[in-house]
């Protein structure tokens, strides 16, 4: 009997919580619609960010290198998490875990060297790199 009472108490408390959340949302939306400004103006619908009036369009064309570097960051960041999990359990994993982590790091380094060799990590345009190479000679 006490288990069913405890379950009923839990369900009622959750129902009261949900009712409170819905009530709070309704209150905030209602008050903002009643007290909010309803003025219509020429610049009312213009975006206003950090006190700076926007210029130009919102659609920027970014270089594909930006996305490539972003993907590389995410990949290497997730792999760093794997290495952190391995370092926490290093005593339990023993030598087998050490060998597996070494292979994992070697594959990461091979991938990084490959990306470096094909120029995926170069931000400078080819013309600027050529000028720098000529100025060094």
XYZ file of N, CA and C in Angstrom:
411
model
N 0.812 -1.195 0.000
C 0.000 0.000 0.000
C 0.858 1.263 0.000
N 1.971 1.240 0.740
C 2.808 2.436 0.810
C 3.476 2.729 -0.531
N 3.732 1.690 -1.322
C 4.337 1.906 -2.642
C 3.378 2.635 -3.567
N 2.102 2.275 -3.538
C 1.122 2.946 -4.393
C 0.906 4.390 -3.942
N 0.978 4.649 -2.641
C 0.837 6.017 -2.144
C 2.037 6.858 -2.577
N 3.208 6.270 -2.494
C 4.411 6.990 -2.924
C 4.364 7.299 -4.415
N 3.880 6.347 -5.230
C 3.755 6.574 -6.673
C 2.730 7.659 -6.954
N 1.615 7.640 -6.234
C 0.580 8.652 -6.404
C 1.104 10.028 -6.009
N 1.860 10.096 -4.938
C 2.445 11.363 -4.496
C 3.424 11.894 -5.540
N 4.225 11.000 -6.078
C 5.177 11.408 -7.114
C 4.445 11.941 -8.339
N 3.412 11.252 -8.778
C 2.673 11.679 -9.967
C 1.969 13.008 -9.726
N 1.394 13.207 -8.538
C 0.729 14.464 -8.236
C 1.721 15.613 -8.186
N 2.872 15.371 -7.617
C 3.865 16.444 -7.566
C 4.340 16.810 -8.971
N 4.478 15.819 -9.840
C 4.864 16.098 -11.222
C 3.754 16.857 -11.942
N 2.494 16.499 -11.680
C 1.368 17.191 -12.305
C 1.310 18.645 -11.828
N 1.556 18.884 -10.562
C 1.570 20.246 -10.040
C 2.720 21.040 -10.660
N 3.867 20.402 -10.834
C 5.010 21.057 -11.484
C 4.650 21.459 -12.907
N 4.075 20.529 -13.689
C 3.695 20.852 -15.066
C 2.658 21.961 -15.112
N 1.692 21.927 -14.205
C 0.679 22.976 -14.148
C 1.320 24.327 -13.826
N 2.273 24.335 -12.917
C 2.978 25.568 -12.587
C 3.762 26.101 -13.770
N 4.426 25.218 -14.532
C 5.196 25.640 -15.706
C 4.273 26.232 -16.758
N 3.165 25.561 -17.049
C 2.225 26.062 -18.050
C 1.628 27.391 -17.584
N 1.306 27.503 -16.303
C 0.776 28.758 -15.770
C 1.781 29.893 -15.869
N 3.050 29.615 -15.562
C 4.085 30.640 -15.652
C 4.285 31.097 -17.092
N 4.278 30.163 -18.027
C 4.423 30.518 -19.446
C 3.245 31.371 -19.899
N 2.021 30.965 -19.525
C 0.836 31.738 -19.904
C 0.897 33.138 -19.287
N 1.332 33.247 -18.044
C 1.451 34.548 -17.383
C 2.455 35.442 -18.115
N 3.634 34.911 -18.443
C 4.657 35.731 -19.108
C 4.206 36.169 -20.497
N 3.574 35.272 -21.247
C 3.102 35.658 -22.581
C 1.963 36.660 -22.493
N 1.057 36.472 -21.548
C -0.069 37.393 -21.400
C 0.369 38.772 -20.975
N 1.249 38.861 -19.990
C 1.717 40.160 -19.515
C 2.502 40.882 -20.606
N 3.350 40.157 -21.336
C 4.121 40.823 -22.391
C 3.226 41.300 -23.526
N 2.150 40.583 -23.818
C 1.265 41.051 -24.892
C 0.420 42.234 -24.422
N 0.091 42.293 -23.120
C -0.685 43.421 -22.615
C 0.166 44.680 -22.442
N 1.368 44.516 -21.933
C 2.212 45.668 -21.629
C 3.156 46.050 -22.766
N 3.311 45.184 -23.745
C 4.253 45.433 -24.823
C 3.810 46.549 -25.741
N 4.772 47.151 -26.414
C 4.498 48.245 -27.334
C 3.856 47.714 -28.603
N 2.872 48.457 -29.050
C 2.197 48.063 -30.291
C 2.387 49.117 -31.382
N 3.385 49.954 -31.216
C 3.646 51.021 -32.177
C 4.180 50.429 -33.472
N 3.783 51.049 -34.566
C 4.245 50.625 -35.879
C 5.149 51.721 -36.419
N 6.321 51.340 -36.863
C 7.247 52.333 -37.382
C 8.043 51.778 -38.541
N 8.778 52.688 -39.184
C 9.555 52.306 -40.356
C 10.658 51.324 -39.983
N 11.336 51.557 -38.867
C 12.456 50.694 -38.484
C 12.091 49.727 -37.370
N 10.816 49.511 -37.146
C 10.378 48.635 -36.066
C 10.793 47.180 -36.318
N 10.780 46.743 -37.554
C 11.086 45.356 -37.867
C 12.546 45.128 -38.256
N 13.374 46.161 -38.200
C 14.793 45.992 -38.509
C 15.504 45.312 -37.344
N 16.414 44.410 -37.640
C 17.157 43.789 -36.542
C 18.094 44.792 -35.885
N 18.249 44.681 -34.584
C 19.090 45.604 -33.815
C 19.946 44.752 -32.898
N 21.228 44.695 -33.190
C 22.119 43.798 -32.460
C 23.237 44.582 -31.812
N 23.307 44.563 -30.521
C 24.390 45.173 -29.744
C 24.577 46.655 -30.062
N 23.508 47.346 -30.342
C 23.605 48.777 -30.578
C 24.136 49.153 -31.938
N 24.280 48.199 -32.837
C 24.833 48.480 -34.164
C 23.735 48.258 -35.195
N 23.487 49.278 -35.993
C 22.511 49.146 -37.059
C 23.125 48.285 -38.157
N 22.409 47.260 -38.620
C 22.998 46.349 -39.616
C 23.181 47.022 -40.971
N 24.218 46.605 -41.660
C 24.449 47.055 -43.031
C 24.654 45.832 -43.894
N 24.146 45.860 -45.076
C 24.312 44.741 -45.987
C 23.324 43.624 -45.678
N 23.505 42.518 -46.368
C 22.614 41.382 -46.203
C 23.082 40.439 -45.105
N 22.173 39.592 -44.687
C 22.492 38.630 -43.632
C 23.121 37.362 -44.199
N 23.072 37.193 -45.479
C 23.609 35.992 -46.115
C 25.077 36.214 -46.487
N 25.976 35.727 -45.671
C 27.402 35.858 -45.947
C 27.895 34.587 -46.616
N 28.741 34.750 -47.583
C 29.342 33.595 -48.240
C 30.699 33.363 -47.592
N 30.807 32.248 -46.895
C 32.045 31.909 -46.224
C 32.817 30.901 -47.058
N 34.111 30.936 -46.896
C 34.966 30.010 -47.616
C 34.737 28.587 -47.123
N 34.943 27.630 -48.015
C 34.797 26.229 -47.630
C 35.856 25.828 -46.608
N 36.975 26.536 -46.592
C 38.030 26.235 -45.609
C 37.535 26.469 -44.189
N 36.655 27.435 -43.997
C 36.090 27.679 -42.678
C 35.355 26.444 -42.184
N 34.530 25.864 -43.035
C 33.780 24.676 -42.641
C 34.708 23.478 -42.440
N 35.733 23.374 -43.249
C 36.690 22.283 -43.109
C 37.408 22.360 -41.767
N 37.852 23.551 -41.393
C 38.535 23.707 -40.109
C 37.569 23.462 -38.962
N 36.322 23.872 -39.109
C 35.330 23.622 -38.063
C 35.098 22.126 -37.885
N 35.005 21.389 -38.993
C 34.830 19.929 -38.890
C 36.050 19.274 -38.274
N 37.238 19.722 -38.662
C 38.455 19.156 -38.084
C 38.511 19.413 -36.587
N 38.097 20.601 -36.158
C 38.075 20.900 -34.736
C 37.148 19.955 -34.000
N 35.944 19.746 -34.527
C 34.993 18.858 -33.861
C 35.536 17.429 -33.811
N 36.123 16.966 -34.908
C 36.655 15.599 -34.936
C 37.757 15.434 -33.902
N 38.721 16.333 -33.882
C 39.832 16.189 -32.946
C 39.401 16.464 -31.510
N 38.376 17.274 -31.319
C 37.863 17.518 -29.978
C 37.191 16.266 -29.421
N 36.413 15.585 -30.225
C 35.766 14.342 -29.782
C 36.812 13.271 -29.510
N 37.838 13.224 -30.319
C 38.893 12.239 -30.086
C 39.655 12.547 -28.804
N 39.778 13.813 -28.453
C 40.391 14.168 -27.171
C 39.531 13.667 -26.012
N 38.225 13.677 -26.179
C 37.348 13.115 -25.146
C 37.566 11.611 -24.993
N 37.761 10.919 -26.102
C 38.052 9.482 -26.021
C 39.348 9.237 -25.259
N 40.351 10.055 -25.532
C 41.618 9.892 -24.826
C 41.489 10.229 -23.346
N 40.639 11.190 -23.009
C 40.418 11.497 -21.600
C 39.768 10.322 -20.891
N 38.780 9.699 -21.533
C 38.129 8.520 -20.934
C 39.137 7.386 -20.771
N 40.031 7.231 -21.737
C 41.060 6.188 -21.613
C 42.003 6.507 -20.460
N 42.373 7.767 -20.301
C 43.315 8.122 -19.243
C 42.718 7.932 -17.857
N 41.408 8.047 -17.741
C 40.759 7.822 -16.454
C 40.796 6.347 -16.083
N 40.682 5.476 -17.064
C 40.637 4.033 -16.785
C 41.923 3.329 -17.193
N 43.038 4.000 -17.078
C 44.297 3.428 -17.556
C 44.714 2.205 -16.740
N 44.462 2.206 -15.444
C 44.858 1.060 -14.618
C 44.030 -0.170 -14.932
N 42.755 0.011 -15.211
C 41.895 -1.129 -15.526
C 42.181 -1.701 -16.906
N 42.595 -0.842 -17.845
C 42.794 -1.323 -19.219
C 44.140 -2.009 -19.410
N 45.126 -1.680 -18.598
C 46.426 -2.366 -18.660
C 47.179 -2.085 -19.943
N 48.076 -3.045 -20.281
C 48.917 -2.877 -21.469
C 48.116 -2.958 -22.758
N 47.059 -3.758 -22.756
C 46.228 -3.852 -23.962
C 45.595 -2.491 -24.270
N 45.112 -1.816 -23.240
C 44.543 -0.482 -23.429
C 45.584 0.517 -23.872
N 46.820 0.370 -23.348
C 47.894 1.278 -23.752
C 48.223 1.103 -25.235
N 48.281 -0.147 -25.689
C 48.571 -0.411 -27.105
C 47.440 0.120 -27.979
N 46.204 -0.098 -27.555
C 45.072 0.405 -28.337
C 45.081 1.933 -28.411
N 45.377 2.589 -27.291
C 45.442 4.051 -27.296
C 46.596 4.536 -28.160
N 47.708 3.828 -28.156
C 48.841 4.214 -29.000
C 48.487 4.102 -30.477
N 47.780 3.049 -30.845
C 47.333 2.889 -32.236
C 46.364 4.015 -32.598
N 45.459 4.334 -31.676
C 44.497 5.413 -31.887
C 45.213 6.744 -32.108
N 46.208 7.043 -31.287
C 46.967 8.284 -31.427
C 47.768 8.288 -32.726
N 48.319 7.140 -33.112
C 49.061 7.057 -34.369
C 48.155 7.333 -35.559
N 46.940 6.815 -35.532
C 45.993 7.083 -36.623
C 45.630 8.563 -36.654
N 45.445 9.159 -35.483
C 45.164 10.595 -35.427
C 46.313 11.409 -36.013
N 47.526 11.063 -35.618
C 48.686 11.792 -36.139
C 48.834 11.607 -37.641
N 48.565 10.390 -38.135
C 48.635 10.159 -39.581
C 47.605 11.025 -40.304
N 46.408 11.126 -39.754
C 45.386 11.976 -40.360
C 45.770 13.439 -40.329
N 46.364 13.875 -39.220
C 46.787 15.269 -39.113
C 47.923 15.587 -40.083
N 48.880 14.679 -40.220
C 49.975 14.872 -41.175
C 49.434 14.912 -42.595
N 48.476 14.029 -42.905
C 47.874 14.021 -44.234
C 47.193 15.357 -44.528
N 46.409 15.869 -43.558
C 45.733 17.149 -43.760
C 46.731 18.287 -43.921
N 47.815 18.224 -43.170
C 48.840 19.256 -43.276
C 49.519 19.199 -44.640
N 49.802 17.991 -45.127
C 50.508 17.833 -46.413
C 49.660 18.275 -47.602
N 48.340 18.045 -47.558
C 47.511 18.452 -48.700
C 47.126 19.927 -48.625
N 47.487 20.602 -47.528
C 47.231 22.032 -47.411
C 45.868 22.372 -46.853
N 45.207 21.436 -46.205
C 43.884 21.710 -45.658
C 43.936 22.654 -44.466
N 45.085 22.807 -43.853
C 45.214 23.670 -42.688
C 45.764 25.049 -43.028
N 46.010 25.322 -44.308
C 46.529 26.614 -44.735
C 45.381 27.592 -44.925
N 45.419 28.698 -44.180
C 44.383 29.706 -44.304
C 44.719 30.734 -45.376
N 45.981 30.953 -45.624
C 46.383 32.003 -46.557
C 46.079 31.574 -47.989
N 45.635 32.509 -48.807
C 45.435 32.194 -50.222
C 46.768 31.862 -50.893
N 46.715 31.185 -51.996
C 47.921 30.746 -52.693
C 48.777 31.940 -53.119
N 48.154 33.050 -53.510
C 48.931 34.211 -53.963
C 49.763 34.786 -52.811
N 49.212 34.838 -51.611
C 49.971 35.358 -50.474
C 51.102 34.400 -50.097
N 50.862 33.111 -50.191
C 51.924 32.139 -49.897
C 53.059 32.256 -50.896
N 52.715 32.489 -52.170
C 53.752 32.643 -53.191
C 54.584 33.902 -52.951
N 53.918 35.011 -52.561
C 54.647 36.237 -52.250
C 55.578 36.044 -51.067
N 55.119 35.313 -50.046
C 55.958 35.068 -48.881
C 57.144 34.192 -49.241
N 56.931 33.206 -50.121
C 58.034 32.337 -50.525
C 59.058 33.128 -51.348
N 58.615 34.058 -52.190
C 59.547 34.870 -52.974
C 60.311 35.846 -52.098
N 59.631 36.374 -51.076
C 60.335 37.334 -50.214
C 61.380 36.648 -49.319
N 61.236 35.382 -49.055
C 62.214 34.647 -48.238
C 63.451 34.288 -49.031
N 63.355 34.284 -50.369
C 64.499 33.872 -51.195
C 65.492 34.951 -51.356
